Coordinates of C-alpha atoms and ligand atoms in Angstrom, one line a residue:
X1 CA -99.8 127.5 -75.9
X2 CA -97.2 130.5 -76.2
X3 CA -97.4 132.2 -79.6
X4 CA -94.3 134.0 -80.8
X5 CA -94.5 136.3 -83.8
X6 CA -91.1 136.6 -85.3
X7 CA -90.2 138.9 -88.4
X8 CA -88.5 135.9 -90.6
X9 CA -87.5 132.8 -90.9
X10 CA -84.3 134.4 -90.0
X11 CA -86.0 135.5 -86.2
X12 CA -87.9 132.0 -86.0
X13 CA -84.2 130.2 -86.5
X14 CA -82.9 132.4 -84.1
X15 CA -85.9 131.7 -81.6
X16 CA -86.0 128.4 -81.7
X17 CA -82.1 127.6 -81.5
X18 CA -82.0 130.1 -78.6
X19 CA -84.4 127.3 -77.2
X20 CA -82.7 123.9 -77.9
X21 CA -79.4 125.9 -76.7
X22 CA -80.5 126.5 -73.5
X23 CA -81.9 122.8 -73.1
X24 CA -78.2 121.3 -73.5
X25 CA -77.0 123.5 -72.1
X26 CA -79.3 123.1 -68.6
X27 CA -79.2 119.0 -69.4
X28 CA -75.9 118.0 -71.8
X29 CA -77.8 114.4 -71.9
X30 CA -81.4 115.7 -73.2
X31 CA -83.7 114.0 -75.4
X32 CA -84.4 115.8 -78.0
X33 CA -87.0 115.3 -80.8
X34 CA -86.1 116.5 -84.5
X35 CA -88.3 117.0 -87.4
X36 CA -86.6 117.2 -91.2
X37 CA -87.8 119.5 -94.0
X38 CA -87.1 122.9 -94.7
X39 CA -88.3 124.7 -91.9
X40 CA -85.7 123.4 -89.5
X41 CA -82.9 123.7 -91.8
X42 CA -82.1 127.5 -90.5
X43 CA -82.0 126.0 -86.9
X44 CA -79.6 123.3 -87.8
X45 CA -77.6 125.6 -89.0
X46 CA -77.6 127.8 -85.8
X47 CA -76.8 124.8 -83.5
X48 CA -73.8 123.9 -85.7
X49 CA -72.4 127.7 -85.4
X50 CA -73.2 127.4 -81.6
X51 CA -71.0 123.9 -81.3
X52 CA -67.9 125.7 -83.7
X53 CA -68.1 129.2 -82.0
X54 CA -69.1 128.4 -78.6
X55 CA -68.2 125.1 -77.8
X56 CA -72.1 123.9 -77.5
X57 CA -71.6 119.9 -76.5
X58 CA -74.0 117.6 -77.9
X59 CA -71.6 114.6 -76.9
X60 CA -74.1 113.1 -74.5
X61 CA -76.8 114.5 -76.2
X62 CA -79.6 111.6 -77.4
X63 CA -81.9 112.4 -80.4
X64 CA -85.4 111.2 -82.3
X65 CA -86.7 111.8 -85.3
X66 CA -90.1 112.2 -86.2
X67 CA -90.8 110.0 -89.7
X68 CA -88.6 108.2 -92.1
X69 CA -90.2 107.4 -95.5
X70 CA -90.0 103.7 -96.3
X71 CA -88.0 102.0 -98.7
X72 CA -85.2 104.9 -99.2
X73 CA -82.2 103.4 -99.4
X74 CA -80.2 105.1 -96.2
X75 CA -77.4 106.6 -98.4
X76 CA -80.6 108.5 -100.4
X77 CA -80.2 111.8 -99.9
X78 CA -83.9 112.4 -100.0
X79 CA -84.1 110.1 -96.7
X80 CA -84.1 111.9 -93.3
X81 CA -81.1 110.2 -91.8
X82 CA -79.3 111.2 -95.1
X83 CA -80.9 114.8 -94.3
X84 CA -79.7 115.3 -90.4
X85 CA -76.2 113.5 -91.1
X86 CA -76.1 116.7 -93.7
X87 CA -77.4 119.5 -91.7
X88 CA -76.6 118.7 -88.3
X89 CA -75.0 115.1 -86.7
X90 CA -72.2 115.6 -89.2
X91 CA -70.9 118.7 -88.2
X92 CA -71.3 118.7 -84.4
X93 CA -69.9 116.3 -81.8
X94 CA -73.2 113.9 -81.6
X95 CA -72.5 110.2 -81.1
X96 CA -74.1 108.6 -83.9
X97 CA -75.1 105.9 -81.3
X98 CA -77.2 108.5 -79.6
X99 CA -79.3 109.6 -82.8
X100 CA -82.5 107.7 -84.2
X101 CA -84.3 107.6 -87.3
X102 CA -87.3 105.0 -87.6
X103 CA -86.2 102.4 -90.4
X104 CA -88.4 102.7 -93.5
X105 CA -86.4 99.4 -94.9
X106 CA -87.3 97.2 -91.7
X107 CA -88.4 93.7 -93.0
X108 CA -91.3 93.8 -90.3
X109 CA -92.7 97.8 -90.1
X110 CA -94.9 97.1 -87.4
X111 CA -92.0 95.5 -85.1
X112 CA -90.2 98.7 -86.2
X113 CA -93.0 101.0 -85.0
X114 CA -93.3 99.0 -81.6
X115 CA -89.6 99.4 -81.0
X116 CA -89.0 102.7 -82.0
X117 CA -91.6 103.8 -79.0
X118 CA -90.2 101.3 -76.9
X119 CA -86.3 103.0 -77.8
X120 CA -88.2 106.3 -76.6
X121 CA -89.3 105.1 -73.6
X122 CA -85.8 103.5 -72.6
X123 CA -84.1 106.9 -73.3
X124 CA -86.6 108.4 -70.6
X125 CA -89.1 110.1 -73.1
X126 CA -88.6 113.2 -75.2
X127 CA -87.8 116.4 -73.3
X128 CA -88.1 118.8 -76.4
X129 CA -89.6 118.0 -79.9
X130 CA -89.2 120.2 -82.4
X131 CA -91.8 120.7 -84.8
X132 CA -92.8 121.9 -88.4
X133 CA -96.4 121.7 -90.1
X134 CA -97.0 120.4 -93.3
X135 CA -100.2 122.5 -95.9
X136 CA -102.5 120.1 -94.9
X137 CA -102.0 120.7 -91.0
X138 CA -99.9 118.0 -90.5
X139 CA -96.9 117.7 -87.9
X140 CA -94.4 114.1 -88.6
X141 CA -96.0 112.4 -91.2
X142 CA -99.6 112.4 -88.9
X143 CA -102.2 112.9 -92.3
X144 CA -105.5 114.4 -91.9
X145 CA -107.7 111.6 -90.2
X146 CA -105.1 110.3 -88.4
X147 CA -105.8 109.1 -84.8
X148 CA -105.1 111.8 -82.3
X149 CA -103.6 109.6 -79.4
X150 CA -101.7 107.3 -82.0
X151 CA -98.3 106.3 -81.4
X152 CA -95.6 105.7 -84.3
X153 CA -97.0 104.0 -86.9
X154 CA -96.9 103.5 -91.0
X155 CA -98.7 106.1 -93.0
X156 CA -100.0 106.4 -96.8
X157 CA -99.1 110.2 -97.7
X158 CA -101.7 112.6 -99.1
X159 CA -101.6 113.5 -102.5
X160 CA -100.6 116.8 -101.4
X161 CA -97.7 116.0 -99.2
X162 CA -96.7 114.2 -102.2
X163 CA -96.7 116.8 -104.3
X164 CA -94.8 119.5 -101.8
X165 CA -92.1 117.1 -101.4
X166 CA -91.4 116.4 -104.8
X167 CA -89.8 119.2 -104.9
X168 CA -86.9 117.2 -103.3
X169 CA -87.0 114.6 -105.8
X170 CA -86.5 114.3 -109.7
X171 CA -90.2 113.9 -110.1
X172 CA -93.4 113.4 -108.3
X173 CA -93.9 109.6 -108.9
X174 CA -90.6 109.4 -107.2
X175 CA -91.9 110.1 -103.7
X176 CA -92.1 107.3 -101.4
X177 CA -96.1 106.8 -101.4
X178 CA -95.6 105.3 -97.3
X179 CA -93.8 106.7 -94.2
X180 CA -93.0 105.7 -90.6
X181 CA -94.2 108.4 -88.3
X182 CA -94.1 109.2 -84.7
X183 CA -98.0 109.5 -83.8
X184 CA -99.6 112.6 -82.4
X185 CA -99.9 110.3 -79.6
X186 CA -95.7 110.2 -79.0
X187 CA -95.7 114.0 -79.4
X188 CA -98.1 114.9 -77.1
X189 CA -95.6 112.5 -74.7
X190 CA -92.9 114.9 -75.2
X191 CA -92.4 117.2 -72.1
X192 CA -92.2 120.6 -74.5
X193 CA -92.6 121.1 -77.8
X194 CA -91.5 124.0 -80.3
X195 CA -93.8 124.1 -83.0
X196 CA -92.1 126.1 -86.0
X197 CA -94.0 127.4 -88.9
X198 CA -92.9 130.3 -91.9
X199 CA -94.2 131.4 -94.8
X200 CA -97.6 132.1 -96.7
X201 CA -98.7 129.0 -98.0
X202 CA -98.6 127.7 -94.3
X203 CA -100.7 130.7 -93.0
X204 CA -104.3 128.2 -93.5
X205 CA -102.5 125.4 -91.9
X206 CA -101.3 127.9 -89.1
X207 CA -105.0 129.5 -88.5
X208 CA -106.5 125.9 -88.2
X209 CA -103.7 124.6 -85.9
X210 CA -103.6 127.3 -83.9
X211 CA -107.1 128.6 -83.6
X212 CA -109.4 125.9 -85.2
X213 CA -111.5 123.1 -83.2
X214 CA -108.9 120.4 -82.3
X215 CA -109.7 117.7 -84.7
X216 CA -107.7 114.3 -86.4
X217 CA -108.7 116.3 -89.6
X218 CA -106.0 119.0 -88.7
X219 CA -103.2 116.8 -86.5
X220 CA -101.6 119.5 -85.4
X221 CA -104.4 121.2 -83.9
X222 CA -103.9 118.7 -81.0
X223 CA -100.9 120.6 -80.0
X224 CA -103.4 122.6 -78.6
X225 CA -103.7 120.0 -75.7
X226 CA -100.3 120.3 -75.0
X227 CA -99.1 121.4 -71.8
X228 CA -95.9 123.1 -73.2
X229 CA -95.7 123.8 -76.2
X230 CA -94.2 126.9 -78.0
X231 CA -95.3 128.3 -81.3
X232 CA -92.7 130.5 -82.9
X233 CA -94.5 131.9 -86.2
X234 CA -93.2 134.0 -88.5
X235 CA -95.5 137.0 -90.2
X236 CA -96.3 135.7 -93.3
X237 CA -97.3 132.3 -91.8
X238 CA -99.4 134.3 -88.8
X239 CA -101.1 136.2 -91.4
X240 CA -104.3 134.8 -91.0
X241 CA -104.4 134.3 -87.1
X242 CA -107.6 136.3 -85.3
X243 CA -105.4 136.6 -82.1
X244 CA -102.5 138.3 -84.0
X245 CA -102.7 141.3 -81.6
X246 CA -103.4 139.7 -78.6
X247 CA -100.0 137.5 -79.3
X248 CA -98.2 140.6 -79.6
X249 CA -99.0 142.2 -76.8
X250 CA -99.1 138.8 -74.8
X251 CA -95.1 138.7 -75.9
X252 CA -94.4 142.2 -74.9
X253 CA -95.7 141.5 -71.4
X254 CA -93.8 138.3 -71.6
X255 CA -91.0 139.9 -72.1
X256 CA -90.5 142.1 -69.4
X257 CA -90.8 139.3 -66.7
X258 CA -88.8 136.8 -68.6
X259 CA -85.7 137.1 -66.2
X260 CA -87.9 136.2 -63.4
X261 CA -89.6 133.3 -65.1
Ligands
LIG301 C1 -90.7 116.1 -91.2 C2 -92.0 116.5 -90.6 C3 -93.0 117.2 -91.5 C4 -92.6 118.6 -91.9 C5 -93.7 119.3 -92.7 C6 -93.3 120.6 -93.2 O1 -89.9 115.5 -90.3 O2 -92.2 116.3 -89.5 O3 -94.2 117.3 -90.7 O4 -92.4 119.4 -90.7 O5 -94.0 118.4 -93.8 O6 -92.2 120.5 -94.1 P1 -91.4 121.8 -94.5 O7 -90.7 122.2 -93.3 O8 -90.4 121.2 -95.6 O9 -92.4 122.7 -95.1

């Protein structure tokens, strides 16, 4: 895994949209994979300012996202369709035709699980998945215990996932208690990943991700099995990372071969 330490969640925006640029860019109908939540708000943003001010074409462009809780109504504006309609398919030239979000209000979950891999696989898998971590160490909606080579699936939240996202609704017993997710599994499928993380109270998650054993306990620990996968970290989040240095200097000797990579 390549570990970027960036200032802010200013710099990790800036990183990561310099990433998914480029990967339209090279391939105008790429598959990409998009997480919701906060961390890739500032990213959303930046790919909208590069379709307005640069003409960046997602017309052919085809799109997944990780999890959708269930039983939102799809004009809740806590639901993750709601969410990417707001921060990114609305304001860029996306064909709505080409963008996913498992159904949480699908009579038969399990048929909606099977089919949402099965959508994957017909689009020719997922090039580049962008990814966030929960406090817990998870990436989608993959909980602590969840099976490492598990493919999109319905998940009870933690108590603690709960509780973070309330912040988004009126009041904790408003969270959805169940999600669809794609499974650690379905990442590890994508061809790269960016794996996006900022701010203190993610710096325990980060450490054990990063750094810990690989273990269902932490899910996104199994990232660390993945072939390409980016980390963009800012300092806050890093703070706790026993490679810290090594990272930095890794970058800095990155960096002066990057135009021959
Ligand atoms: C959402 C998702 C989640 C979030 C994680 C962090 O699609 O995949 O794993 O990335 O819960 O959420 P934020 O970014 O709000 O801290």
């Amino acid at each position: 895994m390549q570990v970027i330490i960036v200032t802010d969640y200013e710099e990790m925006s800036d990183r990561a949209a310099g990433i998914v640029t480029e990967a339209v860019r090279r391939k105008p109908d790429v598959v990409l994979g998009l997480a919701t939540g906060s961390t890739p708000e500032g990213l959303y943003a930046k790919l909208v300012q590069a379709h307005k001010e640069d003409g960046l074409d997602f017309s052919r462009v085809v799109t997944f996202n990780l999890d959708e809780y269930v039983d939102l109504p799809p004009d809740h504006p806590q639901g993750y369709r709601y969410f990417m309609n707001e921060h990114l398919f609305n304001h860029v030239n996306i064909d709505v035709a080409n963008t996913h979000v498992p159904d949480g209000r699908a009579e038969c979950l399990s048929s909606q699980c099977e089919r949402y891999e099965q959508m994957i696989r017909d689009a020719g898998g997922i090039e580049l998945q962008v990814l966030g971590i929960g406090r817990d160490g998870h990436v989608a909606f993959n909980e602590p215990g969840t099976s490492l080579g598990s493919g999109t699936h319905i998940t009870a939240l933690t108590r603690e996932t709960i509780e973070d996202n309330s912040r988004f609704f009126d009041s904790p017993d408003d969270v959805p208690r169940f999600a669809i997710t794609m499974g650690i599994g379905s990442i590890l499928q994508a061809r790269r990943c960016i794996f996006m993380a900022t701010g203190a109270n993610k710096a325990d998650a980060v450490k054990a991700a990063l750094e810990g054993p690989v273990t269902a306990t932490v899910t996104a620990s199994a990232l660390q099995m993945h072939p390409d996968t980016v980390a963009i970290v800012d300092e806050a989040a890093a703070a706790k990372l026993d490679l810290l240095d090594f990272y930095r200097w890794q970058q800095d000797n990155w960096d002066r071969i990057a135009d021959r990579l």
